[in-house]
Coordinates of C-alpha atoms in Angstrom, one line a residue:
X1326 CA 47.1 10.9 64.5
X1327 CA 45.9 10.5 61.0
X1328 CA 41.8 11.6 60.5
X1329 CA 40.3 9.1 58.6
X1330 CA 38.1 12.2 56.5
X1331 CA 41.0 14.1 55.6
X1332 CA 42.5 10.7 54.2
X1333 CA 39.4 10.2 52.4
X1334 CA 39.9 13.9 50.5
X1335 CA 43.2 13.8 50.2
X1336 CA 42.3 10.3 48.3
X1337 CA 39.7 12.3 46.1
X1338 CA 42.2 14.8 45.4
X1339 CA 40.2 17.7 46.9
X1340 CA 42.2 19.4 49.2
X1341 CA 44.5 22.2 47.5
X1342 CA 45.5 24.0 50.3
X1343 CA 45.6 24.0 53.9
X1344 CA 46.4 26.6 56.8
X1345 CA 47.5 24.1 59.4
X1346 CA 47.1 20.2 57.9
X1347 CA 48.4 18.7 61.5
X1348 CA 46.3 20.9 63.6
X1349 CA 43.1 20.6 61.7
X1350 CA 43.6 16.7 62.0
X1351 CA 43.8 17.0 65.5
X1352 CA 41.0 19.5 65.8
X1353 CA 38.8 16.7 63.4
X1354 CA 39.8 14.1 65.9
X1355 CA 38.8 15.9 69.0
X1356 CA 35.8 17.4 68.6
X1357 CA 32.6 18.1 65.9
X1358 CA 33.6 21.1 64.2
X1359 CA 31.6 23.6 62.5
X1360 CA 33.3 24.3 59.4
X1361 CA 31.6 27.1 56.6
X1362 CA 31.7 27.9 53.2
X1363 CA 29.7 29.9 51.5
X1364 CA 28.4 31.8 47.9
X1365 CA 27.4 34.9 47.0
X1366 CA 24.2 35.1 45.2
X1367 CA 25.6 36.5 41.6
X1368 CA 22.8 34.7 40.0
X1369 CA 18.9 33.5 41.4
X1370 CA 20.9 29.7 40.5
X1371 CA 24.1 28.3 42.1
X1372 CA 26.1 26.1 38.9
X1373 CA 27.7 23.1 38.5
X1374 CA 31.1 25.0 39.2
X1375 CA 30.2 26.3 42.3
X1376 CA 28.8 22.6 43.7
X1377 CA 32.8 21.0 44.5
X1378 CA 33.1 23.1 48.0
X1379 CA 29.5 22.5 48.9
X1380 CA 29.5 18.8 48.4
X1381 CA 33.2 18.6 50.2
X1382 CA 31.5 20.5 53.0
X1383 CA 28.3 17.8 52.8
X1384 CA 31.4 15.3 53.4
X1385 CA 32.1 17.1 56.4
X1386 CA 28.6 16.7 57.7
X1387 CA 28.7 13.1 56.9
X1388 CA 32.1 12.4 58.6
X1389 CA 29.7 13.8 61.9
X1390 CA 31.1 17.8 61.6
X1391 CA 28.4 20.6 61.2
X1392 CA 28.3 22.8 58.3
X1393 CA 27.4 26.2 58.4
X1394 CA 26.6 27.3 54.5
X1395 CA 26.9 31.2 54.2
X1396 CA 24.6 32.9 51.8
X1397 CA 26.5 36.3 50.9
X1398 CA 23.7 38.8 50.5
X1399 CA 25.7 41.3 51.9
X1400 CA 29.1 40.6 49.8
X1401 CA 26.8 40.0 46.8
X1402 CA 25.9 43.9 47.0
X1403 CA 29.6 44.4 46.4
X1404 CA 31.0 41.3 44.3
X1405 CA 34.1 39.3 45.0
X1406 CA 37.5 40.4 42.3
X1407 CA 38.9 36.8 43.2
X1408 CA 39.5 35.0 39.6
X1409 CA 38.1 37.9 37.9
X1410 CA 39.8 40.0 35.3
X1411 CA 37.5 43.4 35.3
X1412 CA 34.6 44.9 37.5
X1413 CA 31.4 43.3 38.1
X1414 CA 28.4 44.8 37.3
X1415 CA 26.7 45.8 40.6
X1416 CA 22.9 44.2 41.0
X1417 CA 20.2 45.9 42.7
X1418 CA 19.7 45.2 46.2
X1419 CA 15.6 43.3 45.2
X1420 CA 18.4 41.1 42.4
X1421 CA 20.1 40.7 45.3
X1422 CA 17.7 39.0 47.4
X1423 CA 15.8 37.3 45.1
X1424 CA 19.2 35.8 44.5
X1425 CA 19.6 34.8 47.8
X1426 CA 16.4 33.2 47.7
X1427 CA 16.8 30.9 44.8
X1428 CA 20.4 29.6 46.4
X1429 CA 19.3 28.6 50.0
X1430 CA 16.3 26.5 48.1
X1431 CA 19.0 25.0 47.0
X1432 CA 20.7 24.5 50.1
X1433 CA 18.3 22.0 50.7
X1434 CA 19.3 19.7 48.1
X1435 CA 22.7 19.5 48.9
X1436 CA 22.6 19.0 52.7
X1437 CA 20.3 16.8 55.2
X1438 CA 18.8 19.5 57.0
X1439 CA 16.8 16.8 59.3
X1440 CA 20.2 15.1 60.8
X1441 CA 21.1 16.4 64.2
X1442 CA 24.3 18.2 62.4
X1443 CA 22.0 19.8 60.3
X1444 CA 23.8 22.6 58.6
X1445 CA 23.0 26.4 60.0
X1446 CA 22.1 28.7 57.4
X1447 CA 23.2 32.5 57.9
X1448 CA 23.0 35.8 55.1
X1449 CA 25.9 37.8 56.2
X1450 CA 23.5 40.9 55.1
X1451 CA 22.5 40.3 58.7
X1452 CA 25.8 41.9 60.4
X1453 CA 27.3 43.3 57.6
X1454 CA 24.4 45.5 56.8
X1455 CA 24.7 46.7 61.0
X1456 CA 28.3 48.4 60.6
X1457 CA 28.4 51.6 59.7
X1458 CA 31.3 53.1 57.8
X1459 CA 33.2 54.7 60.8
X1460 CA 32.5 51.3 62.7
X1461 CA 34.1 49.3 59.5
X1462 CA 37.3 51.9 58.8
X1463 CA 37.8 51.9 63.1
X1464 CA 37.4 48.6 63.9
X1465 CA 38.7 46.3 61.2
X1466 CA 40.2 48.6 58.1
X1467 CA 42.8 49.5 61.1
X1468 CA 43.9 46.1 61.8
X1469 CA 44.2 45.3 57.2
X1470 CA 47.5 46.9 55.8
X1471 CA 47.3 47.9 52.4
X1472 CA 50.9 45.8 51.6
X1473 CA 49.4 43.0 53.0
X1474 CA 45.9 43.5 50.8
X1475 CA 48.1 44.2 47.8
X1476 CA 49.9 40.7 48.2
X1477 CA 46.8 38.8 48.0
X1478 CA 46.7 36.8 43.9
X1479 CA 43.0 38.5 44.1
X1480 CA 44.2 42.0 44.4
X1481 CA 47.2 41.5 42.8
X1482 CA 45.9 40.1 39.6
X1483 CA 44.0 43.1 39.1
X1484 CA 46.0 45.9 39.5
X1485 CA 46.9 46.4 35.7
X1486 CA 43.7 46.5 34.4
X1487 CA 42.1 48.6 37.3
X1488 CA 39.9 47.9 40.3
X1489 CA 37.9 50.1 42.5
X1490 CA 38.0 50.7 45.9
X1491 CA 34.5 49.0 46.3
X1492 CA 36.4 45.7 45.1
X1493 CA 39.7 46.3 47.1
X1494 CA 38.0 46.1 50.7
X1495 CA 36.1 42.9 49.7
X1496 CA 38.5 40.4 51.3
X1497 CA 38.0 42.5 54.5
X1498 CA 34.0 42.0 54.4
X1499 CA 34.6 38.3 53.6
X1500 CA 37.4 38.6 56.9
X1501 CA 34.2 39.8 59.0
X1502 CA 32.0 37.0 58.3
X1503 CA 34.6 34.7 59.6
X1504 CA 35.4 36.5 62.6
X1505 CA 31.5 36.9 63.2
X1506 CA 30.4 33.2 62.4
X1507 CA 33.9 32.1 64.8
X1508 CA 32.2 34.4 67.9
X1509 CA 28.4 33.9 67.3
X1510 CA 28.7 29.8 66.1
X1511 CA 32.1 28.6 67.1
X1512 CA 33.3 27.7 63.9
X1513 CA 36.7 27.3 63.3
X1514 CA 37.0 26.1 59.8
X1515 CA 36.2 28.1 56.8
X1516 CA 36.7 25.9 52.7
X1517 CA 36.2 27.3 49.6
X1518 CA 37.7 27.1 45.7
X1519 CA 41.2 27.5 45.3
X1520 CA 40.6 31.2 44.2
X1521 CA 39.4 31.7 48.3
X1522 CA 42.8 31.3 49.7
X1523 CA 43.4 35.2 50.1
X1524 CA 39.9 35.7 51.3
X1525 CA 40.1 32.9 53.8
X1526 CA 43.8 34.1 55.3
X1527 CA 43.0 37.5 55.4
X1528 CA 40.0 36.4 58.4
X1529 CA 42.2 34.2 60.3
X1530 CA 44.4 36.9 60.6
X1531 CA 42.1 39.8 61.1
X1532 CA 40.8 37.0 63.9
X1533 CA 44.3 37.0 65.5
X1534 CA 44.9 40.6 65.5
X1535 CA 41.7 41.7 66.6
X1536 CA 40.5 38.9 68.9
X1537 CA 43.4 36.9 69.4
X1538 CA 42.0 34.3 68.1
X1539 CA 44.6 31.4 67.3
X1540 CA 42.2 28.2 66.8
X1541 CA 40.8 28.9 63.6
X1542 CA 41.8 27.5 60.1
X1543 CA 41.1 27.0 56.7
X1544 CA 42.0 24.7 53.5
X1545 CA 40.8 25.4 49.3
X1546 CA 39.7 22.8 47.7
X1547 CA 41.5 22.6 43.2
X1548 CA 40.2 24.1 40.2
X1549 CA 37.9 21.6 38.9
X1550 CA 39.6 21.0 35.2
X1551 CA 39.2 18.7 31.8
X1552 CA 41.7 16.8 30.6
X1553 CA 41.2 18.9 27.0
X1554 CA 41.8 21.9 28.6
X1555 CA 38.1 23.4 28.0
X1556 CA 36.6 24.4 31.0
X1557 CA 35.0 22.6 33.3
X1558 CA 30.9 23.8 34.1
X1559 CA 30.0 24.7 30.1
X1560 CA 27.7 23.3 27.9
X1561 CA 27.1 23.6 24.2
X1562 CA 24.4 26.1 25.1
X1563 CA 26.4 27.4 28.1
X1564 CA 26.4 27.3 32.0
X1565 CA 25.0 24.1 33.5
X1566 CA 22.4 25.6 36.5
X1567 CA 21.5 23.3 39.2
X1568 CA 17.7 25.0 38.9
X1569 CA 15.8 22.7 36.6
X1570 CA 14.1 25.4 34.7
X1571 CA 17.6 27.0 33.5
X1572 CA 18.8 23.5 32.9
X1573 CA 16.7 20.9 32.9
X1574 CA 17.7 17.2 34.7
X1575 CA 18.1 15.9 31.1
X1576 CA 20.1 18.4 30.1
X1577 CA 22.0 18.1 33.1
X1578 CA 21.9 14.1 33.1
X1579 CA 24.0 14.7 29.4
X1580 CA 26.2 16.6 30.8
X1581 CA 28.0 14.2 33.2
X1582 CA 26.8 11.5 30.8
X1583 CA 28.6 12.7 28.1
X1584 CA 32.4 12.7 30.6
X1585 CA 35.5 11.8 28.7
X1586 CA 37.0 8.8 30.0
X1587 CA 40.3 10.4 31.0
X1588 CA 37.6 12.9 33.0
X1589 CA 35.3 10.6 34.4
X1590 CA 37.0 8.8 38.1
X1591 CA 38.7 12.3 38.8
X1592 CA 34.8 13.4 38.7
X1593 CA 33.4 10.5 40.4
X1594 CA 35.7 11.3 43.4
X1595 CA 35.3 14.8 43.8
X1596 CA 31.3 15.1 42.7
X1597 CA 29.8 11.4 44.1
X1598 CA 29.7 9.5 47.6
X1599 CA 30.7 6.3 46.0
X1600 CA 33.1 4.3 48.4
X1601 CA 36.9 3.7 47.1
X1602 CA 35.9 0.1 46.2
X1603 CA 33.2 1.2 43.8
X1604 CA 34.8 3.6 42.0
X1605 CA 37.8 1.3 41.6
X1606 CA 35.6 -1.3 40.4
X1607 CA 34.3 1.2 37.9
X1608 CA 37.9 2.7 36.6
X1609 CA 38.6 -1.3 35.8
X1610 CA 35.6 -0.9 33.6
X1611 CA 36.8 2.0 31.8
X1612 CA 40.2 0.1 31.7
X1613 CA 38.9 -2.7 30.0
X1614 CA 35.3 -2.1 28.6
X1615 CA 35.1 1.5 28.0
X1616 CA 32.2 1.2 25.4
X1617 CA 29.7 0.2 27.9
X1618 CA 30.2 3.7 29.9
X1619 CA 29.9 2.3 33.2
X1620 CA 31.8 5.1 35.0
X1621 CA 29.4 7.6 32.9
X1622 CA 26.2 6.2 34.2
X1623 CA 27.1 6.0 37.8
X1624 CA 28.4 10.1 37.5
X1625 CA 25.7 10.8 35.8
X1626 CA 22.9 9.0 37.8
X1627 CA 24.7 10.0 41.3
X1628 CA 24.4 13.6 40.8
X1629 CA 21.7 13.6 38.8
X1630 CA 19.7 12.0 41.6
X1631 CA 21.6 14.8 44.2
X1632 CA 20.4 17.2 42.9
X1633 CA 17.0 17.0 41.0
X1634 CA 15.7 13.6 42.7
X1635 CA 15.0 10.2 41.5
X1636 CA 12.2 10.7 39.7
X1637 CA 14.0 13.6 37.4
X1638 CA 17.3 11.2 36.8
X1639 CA 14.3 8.5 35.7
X1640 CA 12.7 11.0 33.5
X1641 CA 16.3 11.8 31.6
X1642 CA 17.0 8.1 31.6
X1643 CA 13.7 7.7 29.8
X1644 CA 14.2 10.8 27.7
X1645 CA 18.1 9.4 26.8
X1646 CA 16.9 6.0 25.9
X1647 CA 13.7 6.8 23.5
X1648 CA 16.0 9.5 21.8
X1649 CA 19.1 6.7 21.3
X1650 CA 15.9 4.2 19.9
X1651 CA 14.6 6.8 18.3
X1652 CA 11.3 5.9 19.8
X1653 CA 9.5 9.3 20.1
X1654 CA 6.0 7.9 21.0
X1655 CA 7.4 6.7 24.4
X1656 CA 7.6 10.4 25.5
X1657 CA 5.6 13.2 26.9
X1658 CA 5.3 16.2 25.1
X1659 CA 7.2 17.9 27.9
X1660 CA 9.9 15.7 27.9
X1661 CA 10.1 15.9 23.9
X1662 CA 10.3 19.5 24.5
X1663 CA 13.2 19.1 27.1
X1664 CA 14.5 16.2 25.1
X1665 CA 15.0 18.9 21.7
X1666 CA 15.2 21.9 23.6
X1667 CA 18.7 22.5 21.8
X1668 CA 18.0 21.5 18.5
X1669 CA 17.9 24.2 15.6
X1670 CA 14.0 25.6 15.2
X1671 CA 12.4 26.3 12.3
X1672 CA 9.5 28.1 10.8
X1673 CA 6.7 26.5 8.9
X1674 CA 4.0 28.1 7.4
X1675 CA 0.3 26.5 8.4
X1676 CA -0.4 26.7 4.9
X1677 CA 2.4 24.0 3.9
X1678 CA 1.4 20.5 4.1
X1679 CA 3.2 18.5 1.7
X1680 CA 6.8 17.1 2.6
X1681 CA 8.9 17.7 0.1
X1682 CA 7.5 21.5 0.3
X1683 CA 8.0 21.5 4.0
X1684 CA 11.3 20.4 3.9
X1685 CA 12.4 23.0 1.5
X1686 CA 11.1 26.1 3.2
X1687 CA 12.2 24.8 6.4
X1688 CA 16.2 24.4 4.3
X1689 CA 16.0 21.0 6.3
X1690 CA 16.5 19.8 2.5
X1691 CA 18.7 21.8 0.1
X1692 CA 16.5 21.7 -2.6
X1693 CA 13.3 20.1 -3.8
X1694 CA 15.7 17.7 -5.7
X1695 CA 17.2 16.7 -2.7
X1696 CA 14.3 16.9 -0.5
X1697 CA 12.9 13.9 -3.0
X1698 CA 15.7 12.0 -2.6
X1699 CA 16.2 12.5 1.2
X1700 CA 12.5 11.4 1.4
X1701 CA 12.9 8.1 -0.9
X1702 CA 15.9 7.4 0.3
X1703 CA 14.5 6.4 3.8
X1704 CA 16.4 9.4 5.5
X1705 CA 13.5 11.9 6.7
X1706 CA 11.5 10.9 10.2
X1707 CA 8.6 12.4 11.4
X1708 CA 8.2 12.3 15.0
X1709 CA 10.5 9.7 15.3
X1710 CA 8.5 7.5 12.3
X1711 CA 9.8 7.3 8.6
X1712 CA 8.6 8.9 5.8
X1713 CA 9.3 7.6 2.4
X1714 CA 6.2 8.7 0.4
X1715 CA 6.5 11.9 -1.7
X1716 CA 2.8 12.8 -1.6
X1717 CA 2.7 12.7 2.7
X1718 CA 0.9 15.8 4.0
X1719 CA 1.6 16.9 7.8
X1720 CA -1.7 16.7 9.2
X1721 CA -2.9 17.9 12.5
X1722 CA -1.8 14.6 14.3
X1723 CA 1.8 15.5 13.2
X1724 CA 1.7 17.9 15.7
X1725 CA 2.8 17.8 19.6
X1726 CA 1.1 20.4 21.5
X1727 CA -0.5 21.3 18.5
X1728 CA 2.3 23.7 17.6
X1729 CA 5.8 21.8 16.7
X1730 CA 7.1 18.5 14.7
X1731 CA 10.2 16.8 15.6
X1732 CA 11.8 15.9 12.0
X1733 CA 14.9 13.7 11.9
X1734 CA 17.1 13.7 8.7
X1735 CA 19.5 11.0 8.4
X1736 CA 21.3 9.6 11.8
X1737 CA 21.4 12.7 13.7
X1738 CA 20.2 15.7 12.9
X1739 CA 17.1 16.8 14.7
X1740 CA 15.2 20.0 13.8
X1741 CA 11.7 21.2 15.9
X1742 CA 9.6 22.4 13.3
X1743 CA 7.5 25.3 14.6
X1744 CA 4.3 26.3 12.6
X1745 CA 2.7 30.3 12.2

């Protein structure tokens, strides 16, 4: 009997892999399941790449299963090899659990705590710091062979290049947590990226051999990629953080925003709850009126709104729209500064006031020739207003915050002019 969730992500294209697909259909259809995935806290911020498992898992909880979301600050002492190609810097145990900290905050965003099925939320520092080293090479290195670790694509892939024994007896500490949340929470399910598949076999066996445990399973969900080929989860100015004060929501709105069309319904399946019918309704739009963005706007206002709340997706709508009018007076110093965070900064001295002078020293202009011209030409704009007379001085009122001057020159390029 067909389970009418696992249709739904097979439709979104988010299942990759899957241990058993006809018994976990049946197990879907008999019973609520509790199903775990979980993250090691590598940084006090989960990404935008690591949000595809957690939202599939949200799916779970909608569909009336119960997640269990797995904080690793055990494993995160040690650090996962899986779709690395060298050794990861080891973080002190207070990185650690400020780390862990930051991500369960963010838990809270991504799952309705208050629902019945509300997810559980476990540290696996909690047993795993309990076994001792006899315990751990007794009870469960004895039941791991080596040729079977060596098999694993995580393992394997490193092997060339070198990894340490700290590294190697990962998958076996990920293998525990499995076995631990099957006995303690009756979970049965474990999902994670596609780069998890050797991690989540190894517990199912390691559940079998020492338990004989036979009703558990697992499935990966694809590598999230771009039709270019870049990878998926970088911006201009690098990772996209789902804490607002390493990216903020407009930032984060521009990112999605700013989708490719041959990217954007792959990502409003795998990243939004919009039904089949309105995400076909918005691929006919790309199909036949891509210059209105539709498909962007719903992607980018969906998960937007997930994670930072209405009222930050309505602050980077308002940021996006006074920056595509140009209209500079409709913002808030803070959301200029947000707005231009990534805009090349300049120095200007206190002492310059004129704007021809200004935009010389600040190399906005070439040269004072040009600087002239750029001025009477119509093409210079301070704080979003233009400035075509050669004798303007930059006054005190020119300045937001009393410190910077947003100064446009021609269509596009924005430069925050900052004053000692």
């Amino acid at each position: 009997m067909t389970n009418a969730l696992i249709e739904d992500l097979k439709w979104r294209g988010l299942i990759y892999q899957q241990t058993d697909e006809a018994a976990i259909e049946e197990l879907l259809n008999k019973e609520e399941v509790k199903i775990y995935c979980g993250a090691d806290p590598t940084a006090d911020s989960l990404h935008i790449g690591h949000l595809l498992p957690f939202l599939t898992l949200r799916r779970f909880q909608n569909a009336g299963h119960r997640p269990v979301v797995l904080v690793g600050g055990g494993t995160g002492m040690i650090g996962d090899p899986s779709g690395k190609s060298e050794e990861r810097v080891l973080q002190t145990e207070e990185q650690v659990e400020q780390n862990v900290l930051g991500i369960q905050r963010q838990m809270e965003m991504l799952f309705d705590f208050d629902k019945e099925n509300g997810p559980i939320l476990v540290n696996n520092k909690d047993w795993l710091s309990q076994i001792s080293l006899i315990e751990f090479l007794r009870d469960y290195g004895k039941h791991v062979g080596v040729n079977y670790m060596l098999g694993k694509d995580s393992i394997q892939s490193r092997l060339e290049h070198g990894i340490s024994y700290t590294e190697f007896t990962y998958t076996i500490l990920q293998a525990i947590d499995f076995g631990y949340l099957n006995r303690e929470y009756n979970c049965k399910m474990q999902i994670g990226g596609s780069d998890q598949w050797g991690n989540i076999t190894t517990g199912i066996e390691l559940m079998r051999r020492m338990y004989g445990t036979n009703d558990a399973y697992g499935f990966t969900i694809p590598l999230v990629t771009k039709a270019d080929g870049k990878k998926f989860g970088k911006s201009e100015s690098g990772a996209v953080w789902l804490d607002s004060e390493k990216t903020s929501p407009y930032e984060f709105y521009q990112f999605w925003i700013n989708t490719s069309d041959d990217d954007v319904i792959k990502f409003l399946k795998y990243f939004t709850f919009l039904s089949k019918e309105e995400i076909a309704e918005l691929e006919t739009s790309v199909e036949t009126e891509p210059h209105l963005r539709k498909a962007q706007q719903a992607l980018a206002e969906n998960v937007t709104a997930l994670i930072h709340g209405q009222e930050a997706l309505e602050e980077a709508q308002r940021i996006s729209e006074a920056l595509f009018k140009g209209d500079l007076k409709a913002l808030s110093t803070k959301e200029i500064k947000a707005g231009f965070k990534d805009v090349p900064q300049v120095i200007l001295s206190n002492k310059t006031t004129n704007i021809v002078e200004a935009l010389v020293e600040t190399k906005i202009s070439s040269s004072k020739r040009q600087a002239r011209e750029d001025v009477q030409n119509g093409a210079i704009y301070i704080n979003g207003e233009r400035e075509t007379d050669l004798a303007y001085e930059l006054s005190e009122a020119d300045k937001y915050d009393n410190a910077f001057t947003i100064v446009r020159r021609g269509k596009k390029k924005y430069f925050m002019v900052n004053y000692q």
